[in-house]
Amino acid sequence: MKLTDNADLRPYNSFGVAARATCLAEIEHGDELEPATALAKERDLPMLLLGGGTNVLFAGDFPGLVLLMRNRGVEIDRESGLVRAAAGENWHDLVRTCLQNGLYGLENLALIPGSTGAAPVQNIGAYGVELESFFVELELFDCADGSLRTMSREDCQFSYRDSVLKQSQVQSRLQPLSPPQPQPKSPPQPQVVCSLTLQLPREPAPNLSYPALAQELEHVAKPTPQEVFEAVCRIRRRKLPNPAEIGNAGSFFKNPIISQDEFEQLSNRYDSPPSFPAKEGVKVPAGWLLDQCGFKGYQKGAAGVYERHALILVNRGGATGRELHQLAMKMQDHVQSEFGITLEPEVRIICTT
Ligand SMILES: Cc1cc2nc3c(=O)[nH]c(=O)nc-3n(C[C@H](O)[C@H](O)[C@H](O)COP(=O)(O)OP(=O)(O)OC[C@H]3O[C@@H](n4cnc5c(N)ncnc54)[C@H](O)[C@@H]3O)c2cc1C
């Protein structure tokens, strides 16, 4: 286990904001989690788990121990379609490897940045597909008591950009920055996904339910999984900023689900507002709501909103996490007062100092 004191977290978050951790531990094998937890206890430090850092915003320093999951390994059984991957594997590489091995279904989730271990945390989804459709189980190390256990799909309680793992995390809600929030005396200890098992079909069954994807492939009579993979990558490269060039964490807010009555009120004000059916009501694109409030391309200093997508906050170089957090709160306030709809962040906000 490689340890760094007073660690710079800028390379480990895709917003590229400056933040420091008391200590950073790079975990290359699952059996390093026990000594890392013991170290945190010994030094009385709270712990935070990071994979690729593509779904977090550091609104301040983290006065604790950051665990970076870097364990590797992929086992593929082409006969049964079972795939077991270590948490530290890059998600997009795993999607490509499965495709190359004749196992399908993950094509629509191509190019989602980050690690495999974080994928079940918010049940990653894109272009009409969610991880839960292929999920079998995960192996979990609980830092609270050092136990190792297996969680099934039912245990994980997946829903839209959510799971029991995400709910158990602290500071995931948008909070006022001022005055600073007091640190809980004993914050919950991380629950570490060490590996993930998926079951993938051997027969191609392209999912083109998402209109933009169907449109991209309308000239192809019977798209292969490889063609779907490439189409998804093309759309994403056109639509989303590359974090290596412009700091961002993808969609900052979840798409809110509102009641049928609320949707009718919205439809009285706007001509055919965009919507998707959802289990609990009607899902309205948060990007559309923010667009109506004029946020697309908004800029304040180096913190801003992407000019092609109102749901993506960007660091144009040198923005602080606090500035980005303040901008997010401003966006949330506008949508609340304009539509009476509360936007919930998809990104985990680390706001401890
Ligand atoms: C340009 C861009 C586009 C994106 N598009 C999408 C998209 O289409 N769909 C989508 O769902 N997401 C999208 N995201 C968000 C992000 O890529 C995913 O949420 C991804 O799964 C995060 O992986 P990560 O390893 O970077 O997680 P991190 O940001 O490191 O962590 C995210 C959360 O997961 C926890 N975590 C990390 N690793 C583990 C582990 N091993 N065990 C337990 N908890 C862990 C962390 O503590 C944190 O709470 C996008 C992000 C960007 C920057």
Short mmCIF file of C-alpha atoms and ligand atoms in Angstrom, two decimals:
data_model
loop_
_atom_site.label_atom_id
_atom_site.label_comp_id
_atom_site.label_asym_id
_atom_site.label_seq_id
_atom_site.Cartn_x
_atom_site.Cartn_y
_atom_site.Cartn_z
CA MET A 1 0.00 0.00 0.00
CA LYS A 2 1.49 3.32 -1.06
CA LEU A 3 0.88 6.12 1.46
CA THR A 4 1.21 9.87 0.87
CA ASP A 5 0.79 12.41 3.65
CA ASN A 6 -0.73 15.84 2.97
CA ALA A 7 -1.75 14.56 -0.46
CA ASP A 8 -2.74 16.74 -3.41
CA LEU A 9 -6.16 15.56 -4.63
CA ARG A 10 -6.22 17.60 -7.84
CA PRO A 11 -5.08 14.66 -10.02
CA TYR A 12 -7.74 12.46 -8.46
CA ASN A 13 -10.89 14.47 -9.21
CA SER A 14 -12.19 15.13 -12.72
CA PHE A 15 -13.26 18.69 -11.81
CA GLY A 16 -9.53 19.29 -11.33
CA VAL A 17 -10.11 21.42 -8.24
CA ALA A 18 -7.40 21.91 -5.66
CA ALA A 19 -7.94 20.02 -2.39
CA ARG A 20 -5.75 18.18 0.07
CA ALA A 21 -6.19 15.06 2.19
CA THR A 22 -4.35 14.35 5.43
CA CYS A 23 -3.26 11.05 3.92
CA LEU A 24 -3.83 9.07 0.72
CA ALA A 25 -3.54 5.27 0.46
CA GLU A 26 -3.38 3.53 -2.92
CA ILE A 27 -4.99 0.10 -2.53
CA GLU A 28 -3.64 -2.41 -5.05
CA HIS A 29 -4.95 -5.57 -3.35
CA GLY A 30 -8.12 -6.16 -1.36
CA ASP A 31 -6.10 -7.44 1.60
CA GLU A 32 -4.62 -3.94 2.04
CA LEU A 33 -8.01 -2.63 3.16
CA GLU A 34 -7.66 -4.05 6.66
CA PRO A 35 -4.31 -2.35 7.46
CA ALA A 36 -5.58 0.87 5.83
CA THR A 37 -8.63 0.85 8.11
CA ALA A 38 -6.41 0.15 11.12
CA LEU A 39 -4.23 3.11 10.17
CA ALA A 40 -7.26 5.42 9.99
CA LYS A 41 -8.40 4.25 13.44
CA GLU A 42 -4.93 4.68 14.90
CA ARG A 43 -4.65 8.24 13.54
CA ASP A 44 -8.34 8.98 14.29
CA LEU A 45 -9.03 9.94 10.68
CA PRO A 46 -12.34 9.70 8.79
CA MET A 47 -12.09 7.75 5.54
CA LEU A 48 -13.18 8.50 2.00
CA LEU A 49 -13.17 6.12 -0.91
CA LEU A 50 -12.28 7.21 -4.45
CA GLY A 51 -12.12 5.37 -7.76
CA GLY A 52 -11.58 7.69 -10.72
CA GLY A 53 -12.92 10.76 -8.88
CA THR A 54 -15.32 11.50 -11.77
CA ASN A 55 -18.44 11.85 -9.64
CA VAL A 56 -17.22 13.95 -6.71
CA LEU A 57 -16.77 17.63 -5.96
CA PHE A 58 -14.31 18.65 -3.25
CA ALA A 59 -15.82 21.81 -1.80
CA GLY A 60 -12.90 21.90 0.63
CA ASP A 61 -10.01 19.82 1.88
CA PHE A 62 -10.64 16.34 3.25
CA PRO A 63 -9.15 16.06 6.74
CA GLY A 64 -8.86 12.30 6.66
CA LEU A 65 -7.60 9.22 4.84
CA VAL A 66 -8.52 8.84 1.16
CA LEU A 67 -8.48 5.26 -0.17
CA LEU A 68 -7.80 5.03 -3.89
CA MET A 69 -9.05 1.73 -5.28
CA ARG A 70 -6.44 0.45 -7.73
CA ASN A 71 -6.91 -3.36 -7.53
CA ARG A 72 -6.95 -5.04 -10.95
CA GLY A 73 -8.16 -8.22 -12.61
CA VAL A 74 -10.89 -9.41 -14.98
CA GLU A 75 -12.16 -13.00 -15.33
CA ILE A 76 -14.41 -13.79 -18.26
CA ASP A 77 -16.30 -17.04 -18.80
CA ARG A 78 -17.47 -16.90 -22.40
CA GLU A 79 -19.62 -20.01 -22.02
CA SER A 80 -21.73 -18.82 -19.10
CA GLY A 81 -21.42 -15.09 -19.84
CA LEU A 82 -20.24 -14.40 -16.29
CA VAL A 83 -17.74 -11.56 -15.88
CA ARG A 84 -15.96 -10.77 -12.63
CA ALA A 85 -13.95 -7.55 -12.48
CA ALA A 86 -11.92 -5.90 -9.74
CA ALA A 87 -13.08 -2.50 -8.49
CA GLY A 88 -9.96 -0.69 -9.74
CA GLU A 89 -10.53 -1.67 -13.38
CA ASN A 90 -11.44 1.18 -15.71
CA TRP A 91 -15.14 0.87 -16.62
CA HIS A 92 -14.83 1.75 -20.31
CA ASP A 93 -11.98 -0.74 -20.77
CA LEU A 94 -14.19 -3.42 -19.22
CA VAL A 95 -17.03 -2.61 -21.65
CA ARG A 96 -14.60 -2.95 -24.58
CA THR A 97 -13.09 -6.19 -23.25
CA CYS A 98 -16.55 -7.78 -22.88
CA LEU A 99 -17.45 -6.79 -26.42
CA GLN A 100 -14.19 -8.23 -27.76
CA ASN A 101 -15.03 -11.50 -25.97
CA GLY A 102 -18.44 -11.78 -27.60
CA LEU A 103 -20.42 -10.76 -24.51
CA TYR A 104 -22.97 -8.02 -25.11
CA GLY A 105 -25.27 -5.53 -23.45
CA LEU A 106 -22.82 -3.00 -22.00
CA GLU A 107 -22.35 -1.11 -25.32
CA ASN A 108 -24.76 1.67 -24.28
CA LEU A 109 -22.64 2.27 -21.16
CA ALA A 110 -19.45 2.88 -23.17
CA LEU A 111 -17.23 5.84 -22.33
CA ILE A 112 -18.69 6.45 -18.87
CA PRO A 113 -15.56 7.56 -17.04
CA GLY A 114 -14.44 6.08 -13.75
CA SER A 115 -13.86 2.74 -12.10
CA THR A 116 -15.79 -0.53 -12.13
CA GLY A 117 -16.15 -0.47 -8.33
CA ALA A 118 -18.09 2.80 -8.42
CA ALA A 119 -20.46 1.60 -11.15
CA PRO A 120 -23.00 -0.02 -8.77
CA VAL A 121 -22.84 2.87 -6.29
CA GLN A 122 -25.11 5.03 -8.42
CA ASN A 123 -26.28 2.23 -10.74
CA ILE A 124 -24.65 3.92 -13.73
CA GLY A 125 -26.87 4.39 -16.71
CA ALA A 126 -26.89 5.86 -20.19
CA TYR A 127 -28.78 5.61 -23.48
CA GLY A 128 -31.62 3.50 -22.10
CA VAL A 129 -29.50 0.96 -20.15
CA GLU A 130 -28.62 0.70 -16.47
CA LEU A 131 -26.00 -1.47 -14.80
CA GLU A 132 -28.59 -3.29 -12.68
CA SER A 133 -29.87 -5.22 -15.73
CA PHE A 134 -26.60 -7.20 -15.82
CA PHE A 135 -25.69 -7.17 -12.16
CA VAL A 136 -25.27 -10.49 -10.31
CA GLU A 137 -23.38 -9.63 -7.11
CA LEU A 138 -20.55 -7.66 -5.58
CA GLU A 139 -17.97 -8.34 -2.94
CA LEU A 140 -17.92 -5.76 -0.19
CA PHE A 141 -15.39 -4.91 2.51
CA ASP A 142 -16.99 -3.07 5.41
CA CYS A 143 -14.46 -0.71 7.02
CA ALA A 144 -16.67 -0.46 10.13
CA ASP A 145 -16.03 -4.04 11.27
CA GLY A 146 -13.52 -5.45 8.76
CA SER A 147 -16.04 -7.98 7.43
CA LEU A 148 -16.19 -9.20 3.85
CA ARG A 149 -19.60 -10.07 2.40
CA THR A 150 -21.44 -10.61 -0.84
CA MET A 151 -24.34 -8.39 -1.88
CA SER A 152 -26.98 -9.53 -4.37
CA ARG A 153 -29.04 -7.32 -6.66
CA GLU A 154 -31.87 -7.28 -4.07
CA ASP A 155 -29.42 -6.25 -1.32
CA CYS A 156 -28.19 -3.33 -3.41
CA GLN A 157 -31.71 -1.85 -3.88
CA PHE A 158 -30.90 -0.25 -7.21
CA SER A 159 -32.99 2.59 -8.58
CA TYR A 160 -32.39 5.56 -10.87
CA ARG A 161 -28.79 6.74 -10.17
CA ASP A 162 -29.06 5.26 -6.71
CA SER A 163 -28.40 2.22 -4.54
CA VAL A 164 -28.16 1.36 -0.87
CA LEU A 165 -24.40 2.00 -1.17
CA LYS A 166 -24.94 5.60 -2.27
CA GLN A 167 -27.56 6.22 0.41
CA SER A 168 -25.14 5.11 3.11
CA GLN A 169 -22.66 7.83 2.14
CA VAL A 170 -22.50 11.12 3.98
CA GLN A 171 -22.54 14.63 2.49
CA SER A 172 -24.18 13.61 -0.75
CA ARG A 173 -26.88 16.27 -0.46
CA LEU A 174 -26.44 19.86 -1.48
CA GLN A 175 -25.79 21.81 1.70
CA PRO A 176 -25.23 25.49 2.38
CA LEU A 177 -21.53 26.25 2.60
CA SER A 178 -21.81 29.03 5.07
CA PRO A 179 -21.65 28.52 7.99
CA PRO A 180 -19.51 25.38 7.54
CA GLN A 181 -21.23 22.15 8.46
CA PRO A 182 -19.93 20.60 11.69
CA GLN A 183 -18.21 17.27 11.13
CA PRO A 184 -20.21 14.38 12.50
CA LYS A 185 -18.37 12.89 15.51
CA SER A 186 -18.17 9.45 13.94
CA PRO A 187 -18.96 9.58 10.21
CA PRO A 188 -20.07 6.28 8.68
CA GLN A 189 -17.12 4.15 7.61
CA PRO A 190 -16.89 3.41 3.87
CA GLN A 191 -18.24 0.21 2.43
CA VAL A 192 -15.77 -0.78 -0.24
CA VAL A 193 -16.83 -2.60 -3.39
CA CYS A 194 -13.85 -4.90 -4.09
CA SER A 195 -15.21 -6.65 -7.18
CA LEU A 196 -18.30 -6.93 -9.33
CA THR A 197 -19.89 -9.92 -11.09
CA LEU A 198 -22.06 -9.38 -14.17
CA GLN A 199 -24.02 -11.76 -16.36
CA LEU A 200 -23.94 -10.79 -20.04
CA PRO A 201 -25.84 -12.27 -22.99
CA ARG A 202 -23.89 -14.05 -25.73
CA GLU A 203 -26.52 -13.11 -28.32
CA PRO A 204 -26.49 -9.52 -29.54
CA ALA A 205 -29.68 -7.64 -28.63
CA PRO A 206 -28.98 -3.97 -29.37
CA ASN A 207 -31.02 -1.57 -27.25
CA LEU A 208 -31.95 1.45 -29.37
CA SER A 209 -34.76 2.68 -27.14
CA TYR A 210 -33.02 6.01 -26.56
CA PRO A 211 -34.11 8.38 -29.36
CA ALA A 212 -30.69 10.04 -29.92
CA LEU A 213 -29.04 6.63 -30.31
CA ALA A 214 -31.73 5.34 -32.69
CA GLN A 215 -31.28 8.51 -34.74
CA GLU A 216 -27.50 8.10 -34.85
CA LEU A 217 -27.96 4.60 -36.27
CA GLU A 218 -31.00 5.19 -38.48
CA HIS A 219 -28.98 4.53 -41.65
CA VAL A 220 -27.84 1.10 -40.37
CA ALA A 221 -30.36 -1.68 -41.04
CA LYS A 222 -29.32 -4.08 -38.25
CA PRO A 223 -26.66 -2.50 -36.03
CA THR A 224 -24.12 -4.84 -34.44
CA PRO A 225 -23.07 -4.36 -30.79
CA GLN A 226 -19.78 -2.92 -32.10
CA GLU A 227 -21.70 -0.35 -34.16
CA VAL A 228 -23.81 0.57 -31.12
CA PHE A 229 -20.61 0.93 -29.04
CA GLU A 230 -19.09 3.24 -31.66
CA ALA A 231 -22.29 5.27 -32.03
CA VAL A 232 -22.49 5.80 -28.25
CA CYS A 233 -18.84 6.92 -28.20
CA ARG A 234 -19.47 9.35 -31.09
CA ILE A 235 -22.52 10.91 -29.44
CA ARG A 236 -20.75 11.25 -26.10
CA ARG A 237 -17.65 12.84 -27.64
CA ARG A 238 -19.88 15.37 -29.44
CA LYS A 239 -22.06 16.16 -26.47
CA LEU A 240 -19.91 15.98 -23.37
CA PRO A 241 -16.75 17.82 -22.39
CA ASN A 242 -13.67 15.62 -21.97
CA PRO A 243 -12.55 15.96 -18.32
CA ALA A 244 -8.92 15.79 -19.49
CA GLU A 245 -9.53 19.11 -21.29
CA ILE A 246 -12.29 20.82 -19.26
CA GLY A 247 -12.81 19.89 -15.61
CA ASN A 248 -16.29 18.44 -15.03
CA ALA A 249 -18.13 15.52 -13.43
CA GLY A 250 -20.77 14.88 -16.09
CA SER A 251 -24.39 15.58 -15.13
CA PHE A 252 -24.33 17.48 -11.88
CA PHE A 253 -27.99 16.92 -10.96
CA LYS A 254 -30.32 13.95 -11.31
CA ASN A 255 -33.36 14.30 -13.54
CA PRO A 256 -36.20 15.03 -11.10
CA ILE A 257 -39.24 12.77 -11.00
CA ILE A 258 -42.42 14.76 -10.51
CA SER A 259 -46.07 13.79 -10.09
CA GLN A 260 -48.54 13.69 -12.98
CA ASP A 261 -50.30 16.79 -11.52
CA GLU A 262 -47.04 18.72 -11.38
CA PHE A 263 -46.28 17.71 -14.95
CA GLU A 264 -49.69 18.96 -16.09
CA GLN A 265 -48.96 22.34 -14.45
CA LEU A 266 -45.65 22.45 -16.32
CA SER A 267 -47.42 21.57 -19.58
CA ASN A 268 -49.82 24.51 -19.04
CA ARG A 269 -46.83 26.86 -18.96
CA TYR A 270 -44.69 25.32 -21.69
CA ASP A 271 -45.56 23.78 -25.01
CA SER A 272 -44.74 20.03 -24.75
CA PRO A 273 -42.00 20.00 -22.09
CA PRO A 274 -39.69 17.00 -22.59
CA SER A 275 -40.40 14.04 -20.32
CA PHE A 276 -39.82 10.32 -19.83
CA PRO A 277 -42.13 7.88 -18.06
CA ALA A 278 -40.81 6.79 -14.65
CA LYS A 279 -42.00 4.25 -12.09
CA GLU A 280 -43.01 6.90 -9.54
CA GLY A 281 -44.25 9.64 -11.90
CA VAL A 282 -42.79 11.65 -14.76
CA LYS A 283 -39.06 12.24 -15.25
CA VAL A 284 -38.19 15.72 -16.53
CA PRO A 285 -34.69 16.45 -17.87
CA ALA A 286 -32.88 18.64 -15.32
CA GLY A 287 -30.86 20.08 -18.24
CA TRP A 288 -34.08 21.39 -19.82
CA LEU A 289 -35.22 23.04 -16.55
CA LEU A 290 -31.80 24.69 -16.16
CA ASP A 291 -31.86 25.76 -19.79
CA GLN A 292 -35.19 27.56 -19.21
CA CYS A 293 -33.44 29.44 -16.36
CA GLY A 294 -30.73 30.59 -18.79
CA PHE A 295 -27.83 28.60 -17.34
CA LYS A 296 -26.43 27.12 -20.56
CA GLY A 297 -23.01 28.72 -21.05
CA TYR A 298 -23.31 30.72 -17.80
CA GLN A 299 -19.95 31.81 -16.42
CA LYS A 300 -18.78 33.31 -13.14
CA GLY A 301 -15.02 33.53 -12.96
CA ALA A 302 -13.61 30.13 -13.83
CA ALA A 303 -16.72 28.27 -12.64
CA GLY A 304 -19.37 27.85 -15.27
CA VAL A 305 -21.88 25.76 -17.15
CA TYR A 306 -21.02 23.95 -20.36
CA GLU A 307 -22.28 25.82 -23.43
CA ARG A 308 -23.74 22.66 -25.01
CA HIS A 309 -25.39 21.24 -21.89
CA ALA A 310 -26.94 23.14 -18.96
CA LEU A 311 -26.56 20.12 -16.65
CA ILE A 312 -22.77 20.09 -16.72
CA LEU A 313 -20.80 22.37 -14.42
CA VAL A 314 -17.30 23.09 -15.65
CA ASN A 315 -14.03 24.30 -14.25
CA ARG A 316 -12.54 26.52 -16.93
CA GLY A 317 -9.22 26.55 -15.10
CA GLY A 318 -8.54 27.52 -11.52
CA ALA A 319 -12.11 27.42 -10.17
CA THR A 320 -12.29 26.32 -6.56
CA GLY A 321 -14.60 23.57 -5.36
CA ARG A 322 -16.32 26.17 -3.20
CA GLU A 323 -17.07 28.34 -6.26
CA LEU A 324 -18.50 25.38 -8.15
CA HIS A 325 -20.57 24.41 -5.12
CA GLN A 326 -21.92 27.95 -4.84
CA LEU A 327 -22.84 27.90 -8.52
CA ALA A 328 -24.63 24.57 -8.05
CA MET A 329 -26.64 26.02 -5.17
CA LYS A 330 -27.56 29.05 -7.29
CA MET A 331 -28.81 26.73 -10.05
CA GLN A 332 -30.77 24.69 -7.54
CA ASP A 333 -32.36 27.87 -6.08
CA HIS A 334 -33.39 29.13 -9.54
CA VAL A 335 -35.09 25.88 -10.48
CA GLN A 336 -36.81 25.76 -7.10
CA SER A 337 -38.23 29.27 -7.36
CA GLU A 338 -39.07 29.04 -11.08
CA PHE A 339 -40.67 25.56 -11.10
CA GLY A 340 -41.08 24.53 -7.45
CA ILE A 341 -38.92 21.48 -8.29
CA THR A 342 -36.00 20.46 -6.07
CA LEU A 343 -32.93 19.33 -7.96
CA GLU A 344 -30.90 16.67 -6.20
CA PRO A 345 -27.19 16.40 -6.96
CA GLU A 346 -25.97 13.28 -8.68
CA VAL A 347 -22.38 14.20 -7.83
CA ARG A 348 -21.16 13.48 -4.30
CA ILE A 349 -20.18 16.74 -2.62
CA ILE A 350 -17.35 16.43 -0.12
CA CYS A 351 -17.85 19.40 2.14
CA THR A 352 -16.00 18.95 5.37
CA THR A 353 -14.07 22.13 6.19
C1 LIG B 1 -17.86 13.40 -18.67
C2 LIG B 1 -18.61 12.53 -17.71
C3 LIG B 1 -19.71 11.80 -18.15
C4 LIG B 1 -20.41 10.97 -17.28
N1 LIG B 1 -21.48 10.27 -17.76
C5 LIG B 1 -22.17 9.45 -16.94
C6 LIG B 1 -23.27 8.68 -17.45
O1 LIG B 1 -23.60 8.72 -18.62
N2 LIG B 1 -23.94 7.88 -16.58
C7 LIG B 1 -23.59 7.79 -15.26
O2 LIG B 1 -24.23 7.02 -14.53
N3 LIG B 1 -22.54 8.49 -14.76
C8 LIG B 1 -21.84 9.32 -15.56
N4 LIG B 1 -20.79 10.06 -15.06
C9 LIG B 1 -20.46 9.97 -13.62
C10 LIG B 1 -19.35 8.96 -13.30
O3 LIG B 1 -18.59 8.67 -14.42
C11 LIG B 1 -19.89 7.65 -12.73
O4 LIG B 1 -20.68 7.91 -11.61
C12 LIG B 1 -18.77 6.69 -12.34
O5 LIG B 1 -19.32 5.45 -11.98
C13 LIG B 1 -17.91 7.23 -11.21
O6 LIG B 1 -16.78 6.39 -11.08
P1 LIG B 1 -15.50 6.85 -10.26
O7 LIG B 1 -14.63 5.67 -10.11
O8 LIG B 1 -14.89 8.03 -10.87
O9 LIG B 1 -16.17 7.21 -8.86
P2 LIG B 1 -15.66 8.32 -7.83
O10 LIG B 1 -16.00 9.67 -8.37
O11 LIG B 1 -14.27 8.06 -7.43
O12 LIG B 1 -16.63 8.01 -6.61
C14 LIG B 1 -18.02 8.22 -6.75
C15 LIG B 1 -18.69 7.67 -5.48
O13 LIG B 1 -18.52 6.26 -5.44
C16 LIG B 1 -17.79 5.88 -4.26
N5 LIG B 1 -16.87 4.81 -4.65
C17 LIG B 1 -15.85 4.87 -5.55
N6 LIG B 1 -15.26 3.66 -5.66
C18 LIG B 1 -15.92 2.83 -4.82
C19 LIG B 1 -15.77 1.46 -4.46
N7 LIG B 1 -14.84 0.66 -4.98
N8 LIG B 1 -16.63 0.95 -3.52
C20 LIG B 1 -17.61 1.70 -2.96
N9 LIG B 1 -17.79 3.02 -3.26
C21 LIG B 1 -16.95 3.56 -4.18
C22 LIG B 1 -17.07 7.13 -3.78
O14 LIG B 1 -16.86 7.10 -2.40
C23 LIG B 1 -18.04 8.22 -4.21
O15 LIG B 1 -19.04 8.35 -3.25
C24 LIG B 1 -20.04 10.89 -15.91
C25 LIG B 1 -18.93 11.62 -15.47
C26 LIG B 1 -18.21 12.42 -16.35
C27 LIG B 1 -17.02 13.18 -15.86
#
